[in-house]
mmCIF file with all atom_site columns, C-alpha atoms in Angstrom:
data_model
loop_
_atom_site.group_PDB
_atom_site.id
_atom_site.type_symbol
_atom_site.label_atom_id
_atom_site.label_alt_id
_atom_site.label_comp_id
_atom_site.label_asym_id
_atom_site.label_entity_id
_atom_site.label_seq_id
_atom_site.pdbx_PDB_ins_code
_atom_site.Cartn_x
_atom_site.Cartn_y
_atom_site.Cartn_z
_atom_site.occupancy
_atom_site.B_iso_or_equiv
_atom_site.pdbx_formal_charge
_atom_site.auth_seq_id
_atom_site.auth_comp_id
_atom_site.auth_asym_id
_atom_site.auth_atom_id
_atom_site.pdbx_PDB_model_num
ATOM 1   C CA . MET A 1 1   ? -129.548 -122.933 23.341 1.00 70.00 ? 430 MET A CA 1
ATOM 2   C CA . LEU A 1 2   ? -131.995 -123.860 20.614 1.00 77.00 ? 431 LEU A CA 1
ATOM 3   C CA . VAL A 1 3   ? -135.274 -121.895 20.552 1.00 85.00 ? 432 VAL A CA 1
ATOM 4   C CA . VAL A 1 4   ? -138.356 -123.509 19.006 1.00 87.00 ? 433 VAL A CA 1
ATOM 5   C CA . GLY A 1 5   ? -141.437 -121.345 18.446 1.00 90.00 ? 434 GLY A CA 1
ATOM 6   C CA . GLU A 1 6   ? -144.503 -123.372 19.406 1.00 89.00 ? 435 GLU A CA 1
ATOM 7   C CA . ASN A 1 7   ? -147.476 -121.187 18.402 1.00 90.00 ? 436 ASN A CA 1
ATOM 8   C CA . ILE A 1 8   ? -148.569 -122.806 15.129 1.00 94.00 ? 437 ILE A CA 1
ATOM 9   C CA . SER A 1 9   ? -150.971 -125.557 16.132 1.00 93.00 ? 438 SER A CA 1
ATOM 10  C CA . VAL A 1 10  ? -154.270 -126.648 14.622 1.00 93.00 ? 439 VAL A CA 1
ATOM 11  C CA . VAL A 1 11  ? -155.811 -126.608 18.104 1.00 92.00 ? 440 VAL A CA 1
ATOM 12  C CA . SER A 1 12  ? -155.515 -122.805 18.010 1.00 94.00 ? 441 SER A CA 1
ATOM 13  C CA . LYS A 1 13  ? -158.707 -121.249 16.620 1.00 96.00 ? 442 LYS A CA 1
ATOM 14  C CA . VAL A 1 14  ? -156.735 -118.885 14.386 1.00 96.00 ? 443 VAL A CA 1
ATOM 15  C CA . VAL A 1 15  ? -154.598 -121.676 12.916 1.00 96.00 ? 444 VAL A CA 1
ATOM 16  C CA . GLY A 1 16  ? -157.472 -124.167 12.773 1.00 94.00 ? 445 GLY A CA 1
ATOM 17  C CA . ASP A 1 17  ? -159.639 -121.726 10.814 1.00 97.00 ? 446 ASP A CA 1
ATOM 18  C CA . ALA A 1 18  ? -156.727 -120.814 8.524  1.00 97.00 ? 447 ALA A CA 1
ATOM 19  C CA . VAL A 1 19  ? -156.075 -124.487 7.788  1.00 95.00 ? 448 VAL A CA 1
ATOM 20  C CA . LYS A 1 20  ? -159.740 -125.205 7.141  1.00 95.00 ? 449 LYS A CA 1
ATOM 21  C CA . ASP A 1 21  ? -159.984 -122.246 4.727  1.00 97.00 ? 450 ASP A CA 1
ATOM 22  C CA . ARG A 1 22  ? -156.476 -122.860 3.274  1.00 97.00 ? 451 ARG A CA 1
ATOM 23  C CA . ASN A 1 23  ? -155.639 -119.255 4.134  1.00 98.00 ? 452 ASN A CA 1
ATOM 24  C CA . ALA A 1 24  ? -151.903 -119.215 4.799  1.00 98.00 ? 453 ALA A CA 1
ATOM 25  C CA . GLU A 1 25  ? -151.645 -115.529 5.784  1.00 98.00 ? 454 GLU A CA 1
ATOM 26  C CA . PRO A 1 26  ? -152.367 -115.908 9.543  1.00 98.00 ? 455 PRO A CA 1
ATOM 27  C CA . ILE A 1 27  ? -149.938 -118.837 9.727  1.00 98.00 ? 456 ILE A CA 1
ATOM 28  C CA . ILE A 1 28  ? -147.228 -116.917 7.862  1.00 98.00 ? 457 ILE A CA 1
ATOM 29  C CA . LYS A 1 29  ? -147.767 -113.920 10.159 1.00 97.00 ? 458 LYS A CA 1
ATOM 30  C CA . MET A 1 30  ? -147.306 -116.134 13.227 1.00 96.00 ? 459 MET A CA 1
ATOM 31  C CA . ALA A 1 31  ? -144.185 -117.711 11.727 1.00 97.00 ? 460 ALA A CA 1
ATOM 32  C CA . LYS A 1 32  ? -142.666 -114.284 10.989 1.00 97.00 ? 461 LYS A CA 1
ATOM 33  C CA . GLU A 1 33  ? -143.419 -113.112 14.543 1.00 96.00 ? 462 GLU A CA 1
ATOM 34  C CA . GLN A 1 34  ? -141.722 -116.189 16.000 1.00 95.00 ? 463 GLN A CA 1
ATOM 35  C CA . LYS A 1 35  ? -138.685 -115.746 13.742 1.00 95.00 ? 464 LYS A CA 1
ATOM 36  C CA . ASP A 1 36  ? -138.452 -112.058 14.681 1.00 95.00 ? 465 ASP A CA 1
ATOM 37  C CA . ALA A 1 37  ? -138.649 -113.049 18.366 1.00 94.00 ? 466 ALA A CA 1
ATOM 38  C CA . GLY A 1 38  ? -135.573 -115.257 17.923 1.00 93.00 ? 467 GLY A CA 1
ATOM 39  C CA . ALA A 1 39  ? -136.899 -118.732 17.108 1.00 92.00 ? 468 ALA A CA 1
ATOM 40  C CA . ASP A 1 40  ? -134.319 -121.047 15.538 1.00 90.00 ? 469 ASP A CA 1
ATOM 41  C CA . TYR A 1 41  ? -137.087 -123.430 14.464 1.00 91.00 ? 470 TYR A CA 1
ATOM 42  C CA . ILE A 1 42  ? -140.820 -122.954 14.062 1.00 94.00 ? 471 ILE A CA 1
ATOM 43  C CA . ASP A 1 43  ? -142.948 -125.855 15.259 1.00 93.00 ? 472 ASP A CA 1
ATOM 44  C CA . VAL A 1 44  ? -145.796 -126.824 12.936 1.00 95.00 ? 473 VAL A CA 1
ATOM 45  C CA . ASN A 1 45  ? -148.315 -128.959 14.834 1.00 94.00 ? 474 ASN A CA 1
ATOM 46  C CA . ILE A 1 46  ? -151.037 -130.452 12.638 1.00 94.00 ? 475 ILE A CA 1
ATOM 47  C CA . GLY A 1 47  ? -152.374 -132.710 15.385 1.00 89.00 ? 476 GLY A CA 1
ATOM 48  C CA . PRO A 1 48  ? -153.048 -136.357 14.510 1.00 84.00 ? 477 PRO A CA 1
ATOM 49  C CA . ALA A 1 49  ? -154.204 -135.305 10.996 1.00 74.00 ? 478 ALA A CA 1
ATOM 50  C CA . THR A 1 50  ? -155.503 -138.730 10.056 1.00 76.00 ? 479 THR A CA 1
ATOM 51  C CA . LYS A 1 51  ? -157.387 -137.369 7.031  1.00 84.00 ? 480 LYS A CA 1
ATOM 52  C CA . LYS A 1 52  ? -155.265 -135.725 4.340  1.00 91.00 ? 481 LYS A CA 1
ATOM 53  C CA . GLY A 1 53  ? -152.365 -135.238 6.752  1.00 93.00 ? 482 GLY A CA 1
ATOM 54  C CA . GLU A 1 54  ? -149.757 -135.536 4.019  1.00 96.00 ? 483 GLU A CA 1
ATOM 55  C CA . GLU A 1 55  ? -151.345 -132.810 1.899  1.00 97.00 ? 484 GLU A CA 1
ATOM 56  C CA . LEU A 1 56  ? -151.915 -130.598 4.936  1.00 96.00 ? 485 LEU A CA 1
ATOM 57  C CA . MET A 1 57  ? -148.313 -130.859 6.138  1.00 96.00 ? 486 MET A CA 1
ATOM 58  C CA . GLN A 1 58  ? -146.935 -130.125 2.673  1.00 97.00 ? 487 GLN A CA 1
ATOM 59  C CA . TRP A 1 59  ? -149.246 -127.119 2.286  1.00 98.00 ? 488 TRP A CA 1
ATOM 60  C CA . ILE A 1 60  ? -148.184 -125.625 5.625  1.00 98.00 ? 489 ILE A CA 1
ATOM 61  C CA . VAL A 1 61  ? -144.463 -126.304 5.075  1.00 98.00 ? 490 VAL A CA 1
ATOM 62  C CA . LYS A 1 62  ? -144.499 -124.769 1.587  1.00 98.00 ? 491 LYS A CA 1
ATOM 63  C CA . SER A 1 63  ? -146.639 -121.812 2.692  1.00 98.00 ? 492 SER A CA 1
ATOM 64  C CA . ILE A 1 64  ? -144.348 -120.893 5.570  1.00 98.00 ? 493 ILE A CA 1
ATOM 65  C CA . GLN A 1 65  ? -141.055 -121.535 3.805  1.00 97.00 ? 494 GLN A CA 1
ATOM 66  C CA . ASP A 1 66  ? -142.093 -119.506 0.749  1.00 97.00 ? 495 ASP A CA 1
ATOM 67  C CA . LYS A 1 67  ? -142.206 -116.425 3.013  1.00 97.00 ? 496 LYS A CA 1
ATOM 68  C CA . VAL A 1 68  ? -140.088 -117.176 6.098  1.00 97.00 ? 497 VAL A CA 1
ATOM 69  C CA . ASN A 1 69  ? -136.500 -118.407 5.978  1.00 94.00 ? 498 ASN A CA 1
ATOM 70  C CA . THR A 1 70  ? -136.503 -120.466 9.179  1.00 94.00 ? 499 THR A CA 1
ATOM 71  C CA . PRO A 1 71  ? -136.426 -124.264 9.444  1.00 94.00 ? 500 PRO A CA 1
ATOM 72  C CA . LEU A 1 72  ? -139.480 -126.046 10.786 1.00 94.00 ? 501 LEU A CA 1
ATOM 73  C CA . ALA A 1 73  ? -140.134 -128.647 13.460 1.00 91.00 ? 502 ALA A CA 1
ATOM 74  C CA . LEU A 1 74  ? -142.691 -131.072 12.016 1.00 90.00 ? 503 LEU A CA 1
ATOM 75  C CA . ASP A 1 75  ? -145.059 -132.046 14.800 1.00 89.00 ? 504 ASP A CA 1
ATOM 76  C CA . THR A 1 76  ? -147.626 -134.816 14.359 1.00 88.00 ? 505 THR A CA 1
ATOM 77  C CA . LYS A 1 77  ? -148.098 -138.450 15.261 1.00 85.00 ? 506 LYS A CA 1
ATOM 78  C CA . ASN A 1 78  ? -148.968 -139.127 11.607 1.00 88.00 ? 507 ASN A CA 1
ATOM 79  C CA . ILE A 1 79  ? -145.748 -140.651 10.239 1.00 86.00 ? 508 ILE A CA 1
ATOM 80  C CA . SER A 1 80  ? -146.893 -140.295 6.618  1.00 89.00 ? 509 SER A CA 1
ATOM 81  C CA . ALA A 1 81  ? -147.482 -136.583 7.165  1.00 92.00 ? 510 ALA A CA 1
ATOM 82  C CA . ILE A 1 82  ? -143.969 -136.190 8.590  1.00 89.00 ? 511 ILE A CA 1
ATOM 83  C CA . GLU A 1 83  ? -142.522 -137.986 5.562  1.00 88.00 ? 512 GLU A CA 1
ATOM 84  C CA . ALA A 1 84  ? -144.530 -135.734 3.238  1.00 93.00 ? 513 ALA A CA 1
ATOM 85  C CA . GLY A 1 85  ? -143.351 -132.628 5.077  1.00 93.00 ? 514 GLY A CA 1
ATOM 86  C CA . LEU A 1 86  ? -139.725 -133.735 4.862  1.00 89.00 ? 515 LEU A CA 1
ATOM 87  C CA . GLU A 1 87  ? -140.084 -134.206 1.098  1.00 90.00 ? 516 GLU A CA 1
ATOM 88  C CA . VAL A 1 88  ? -140.841 -130.505 0.565  1.00 95.00 ? 517 VAL A CA 1
ATOM 89  C CA . HIS A 1 89  ? -138.934 -128.918 3.471  1.00 93.00 ? 518 HIS A CA 1
ATOM 90  C CA . LYS A 1 90  ? -135.993 -126.700 2.508  1.00 92.00 ? 519 LYS A CA 1
ATOM 91  C CA . GLY A 1 91  ? -132.929 -127.177 4.687  1.00 87.00 ? 520 GLY A CA 1
ATOM 92  C CA . THR A 1 92  ? -132.666 -129.081 7.966  1.00 83.00 ? 521 THR A CA 1
ATOM 93  C CA . ALA A 1 93  ? -135.990 -130.002 9.549  1.00 86.00 ? 522 ALA A CA 1
ATOM 94  C CA . MET A 1 94  ? -136.672 -131.192 13.066 1.00 84.00 ? 523 MET A CA 1
ATOM 95  C CA . ILE A 1 95  ? -139.036 -134.058 13.821 1.00 82.00 ? 524 ILE A CA 1
ATOM 96  C CA . ASN A 1 96  ? -140.987 -133.244 16.968 1.00 79.00 ? 525 ASN A CA 1
ATOM 97  C CA . SER A 1 97  ? -143.264 -135.365 19.205 1.00 68.00 ? 526 SER A CA 1
ATOM 98  C CA . VAL A 1 98  ? -141.179 -138.515 18.888 1.00 65.00 ? 527 VAL A CA 1
ATOM 99  C CA . THR A 1 99  ? -142.134 -141.268 21.313 1.00 63.00 ? 528 THR A CA 1
ATOM 100 C CA . GLY A 1 100 ? -140.359 -144.483 22.242 1.00 64.00 ? 529 GLY A CA 1
ATOM 101 C CA . ASP A 1 101 ? -142.767 -146.581 20.138 1.00 69.00 ? 530 ASP A CA 1
ATOM 102 C CA . LYS A 1 102 ? -140.462 -149.058 18.352 1.00 71.00 ? 531 LYS A CA 1
ATOM 103 C CA . ASP A 1 103 ? -142.621 -149.409 15.228 1.00 75.00 ? 532 ASP A CA 1
ATOM 104 C CA . LYS A 1 104 ? -142.689 -145.641 14.721 1.00 71.00 ? 533 LYS A CA 1
ATOM 105 C CA . LEU A 1 105 ? -138.984 -145.320 15.485 1.00 68.00 ? 534 LEU A CA 1
ATOM 106 C CA . ASP A 1 106 ? -138.179 -147.955 12.872 1.00 72.00 ? 535 ASP A CA 1
ATOM 107 C CA . ILE A 1 107 ? -139.715 -145.587 10.309 1.00 70.00 ? 536 ILE A CA 1
ATOM 108 C CA . LEU A 1 108 ? -138.604 -142.236 11.739 1.00 68.00 ? 537 LEU A CA 1
ATOM 109 C CA . MET A 1 109 ? -134.979 -142.951 12.542 1.00 68.00 ? 538 MET A CA 1
ATOM 110 C CA . PRO A 1 110 ? -133.886 -143.656 8.958  1.00 68.00 ? 539 PRO A CA 1
ATOM 111 C CA . LEU A 1 111 ? -135.705 -140.480 7.881  1.00 68.00 ? 540 LEU A CA 1
ATOM 112 C CA . SER A 1 112 ? -134.060 -138.420 10.577 1.00 65.00 ? 541 SER A CA 1
ATOM 113 C CA . ARG A 1 113 ? -130.442 -139.521 10.187 1.00 59.00 ? 542 ARG A CA 1
ATOM 114 C CA . PRO A 1 114 ? -129.538 -137.054 7.433  1.00 58.00 ? 543 PRO A CA 1
ATOM 115 C CA . LEU A 1 115 ? -131.663 -134.283 8.941  1.00 54.00 ? 544 LEU A CA 1
ATOM 116 C CA . LEU A 1 116 ? -130.965 -134.126 12.632 1.00 50.00 ? 545 LEU A CA 1
ATOM 117 C CA . SER A 1 117 ? -127.990 -132.297 14.056 1.00 44.00 ? 546 SER A CA 1
ATOM 118 C CA . SER A 1 118 ? -126.237 -133.503 17.183 1.00 40.00 ? 547 SER A CA 1
ATOM 119 C CA . ILE A 1 119 ? -128.237 -131.141 19.404 1.00 41.00 ? 548 ILE A CA 1
ATOM 120 C CA . ARG A 1 120 ? -131.543 -132.467 18.150 1.00 55.00 ? 549 ARG A CA 1
ATOM 121 C CA . ARG A 1 121 ? -130.262 -136.024 18.467 1.00 54.00 ? 550 ARG A CA 1
ATOM 122 C CA . TYR A 1 122 ? -129.540 -135.279 22.110 1.00 50.00 ? 551 TYR A CA 1
ATOM 123 C CA . VAL A 1 123 ? -133.101 -134.009 22.620 1.00 56.00 ? 552 VAL A CA 1
ATOM 124 C CA . LEU A 1 124 ? -134.441 -137.095 20.879 1.00 58.00 ? 553 LEU A CA 1
ATOM 125 C CA . LEU A 1 125 ? -132.213 -139.348 22.978 1.00 58.00 ? 554 LEU A CA 1
ATOM 126 C CA . ARG A 1 126 ? -133.518 -137.839 26.196 1.00 59.00 ? 555 ARG A CA 1
ATOM 127 C CA . ARG A 1 127 ? -137.125 -138.302 25.051 1.00 60.00 ? 556 ARG A CA 1
ATOM 128 C CA . LEU A 1 128 ? -136.507 -141.873 23.919 1.00 59.00 ? 557 LEU A CA 1
ATOM 129 C CA . LEU A 1 129 ? -134.770 -142.939 27.096 1.00 60.00 ? 558 LEU A CA 1
ATOM 130 C CA . SER A 1 130 ? -137.402 -141.351 29.302 1.00 60.00 ? 559 SER A CA 1
ATOM 131 C CA . SER A 1 131 ? -140.104 -143.252 27.396 1.00 58.00 ? 560 SER A CA 1
ATOM 132 C CA . GLY A 1 132 ? -138.362 -146.633 27.362 1.00 57.00 ? 561 GLY A CA 1
ATOM 133 C CA . GLY A 1 133 ? -136.858 -146.478 23.849 1.00 52.00 ? 562 GLY A CA 1
ATOM 134 C CA . GLU A 1 134 ? -133.507 -147.965 24.850 1.00 52.00 ? 563 GLU A CA 1
ATOM 135 C CA . ASP A 1 135 ? -133.172 -149.856 21.550 1.00 50.00 ? 564 ASP A CA 1
ATOM 136 C CA . TRP A 1 136 ? -131.952 -146.621 19.995 1.00 48.00 ? 565 TRP A CA 1
ATOM 137 C CA . GLU A 1 137 ? -129.367 -145.838 22.682 1.00 47.00 ? 566 GLU A CA 1
ATOM 138 C CA . THR A 1 138 ? -126.440 -147.019 20.554 1.00 45.00 ? 567 THR A CA 1
ATOM 139 C CA . LEU A 1 139 ? -127.530 -145.023 17.507 1.00 46.00 ? 568 LEU A CA 1
ATOM 140 C CA . LEU A 1 140 ? -127.907 -141.871 19.583 1.00 45.00 ? 569 LEU A CA 1
ATOM 141 C CA . SER A 1 141 ? -124.893 -142.272 21.838 1.00 43.00 ? 570 SER A CA 1
ATOM 142 C CA . PRO A 1 142 ? -123.280 -139.322 23.653 1.00 40.00 ? 571 PRO A CA 1
ATOM 143 C CA . THR A 1 143 ? -120.310 -139.529 21.262 1.00 34.00 ? 572 THR A CA 1
ATOM 144 C CA . ILE A 1 144 ? -122.656 -138.493 18.473 1.00 32.00 ? 573 ILE A CA 1
ATOM 145 C CA . VAL A 1 145 ? -124.117 -135.775 20.666 1.00 32.00 ? 574 VAL A CA 1
ATOM 146 C CA . LEU A 1 146 ? -120.697 -134.257 21.289 1.00 28.00 ? 575 LEU A CA 1
ATOM 147 C CA . GLY A 1 147 ? -119.596 -134.481 17.664 1.00 28.00 ? 576 GLY A CA 1
ATOM 148 C CA . SER A 1 148 ? -120.097 -131.765 15.113 1.00 31.00 ? 577 SER A CA 1
ATOM 149 C CA . SER A 1 149 ? -123.038 -131.952 12.781 1.00 36.00 ? 578 SER A CA 1
#
């Protein structure tokens, strides 16, 4: 089983204030608590982040990974922010909040190929198929899911 800590979200007052003030300490504290509780990944949700999303994602990724040795799940609908986060992420990242939108998938899938393990591909496959993203069924076939990463 893969455990993803889901507490770091800009909708939280603590995280929202920390982001606004660029004070990483509360975010790092939350990340450490989630790691200590057994999280395999720590979800970083920056919301839609239409303004300065790239800079925000990179700041959060660097801030957490400088202090906590746990991979992150990058969570936003802002594709540019995901790309920016992947550029600075150490190790294997997870891309969260993927929909079946073909235009977004055309951008995300090439980014995710070298990053996603078979387990995360399975999760993505289930989300895609449930949202009508059947164009990606061949890429994310069960034979890939059962293979080693």
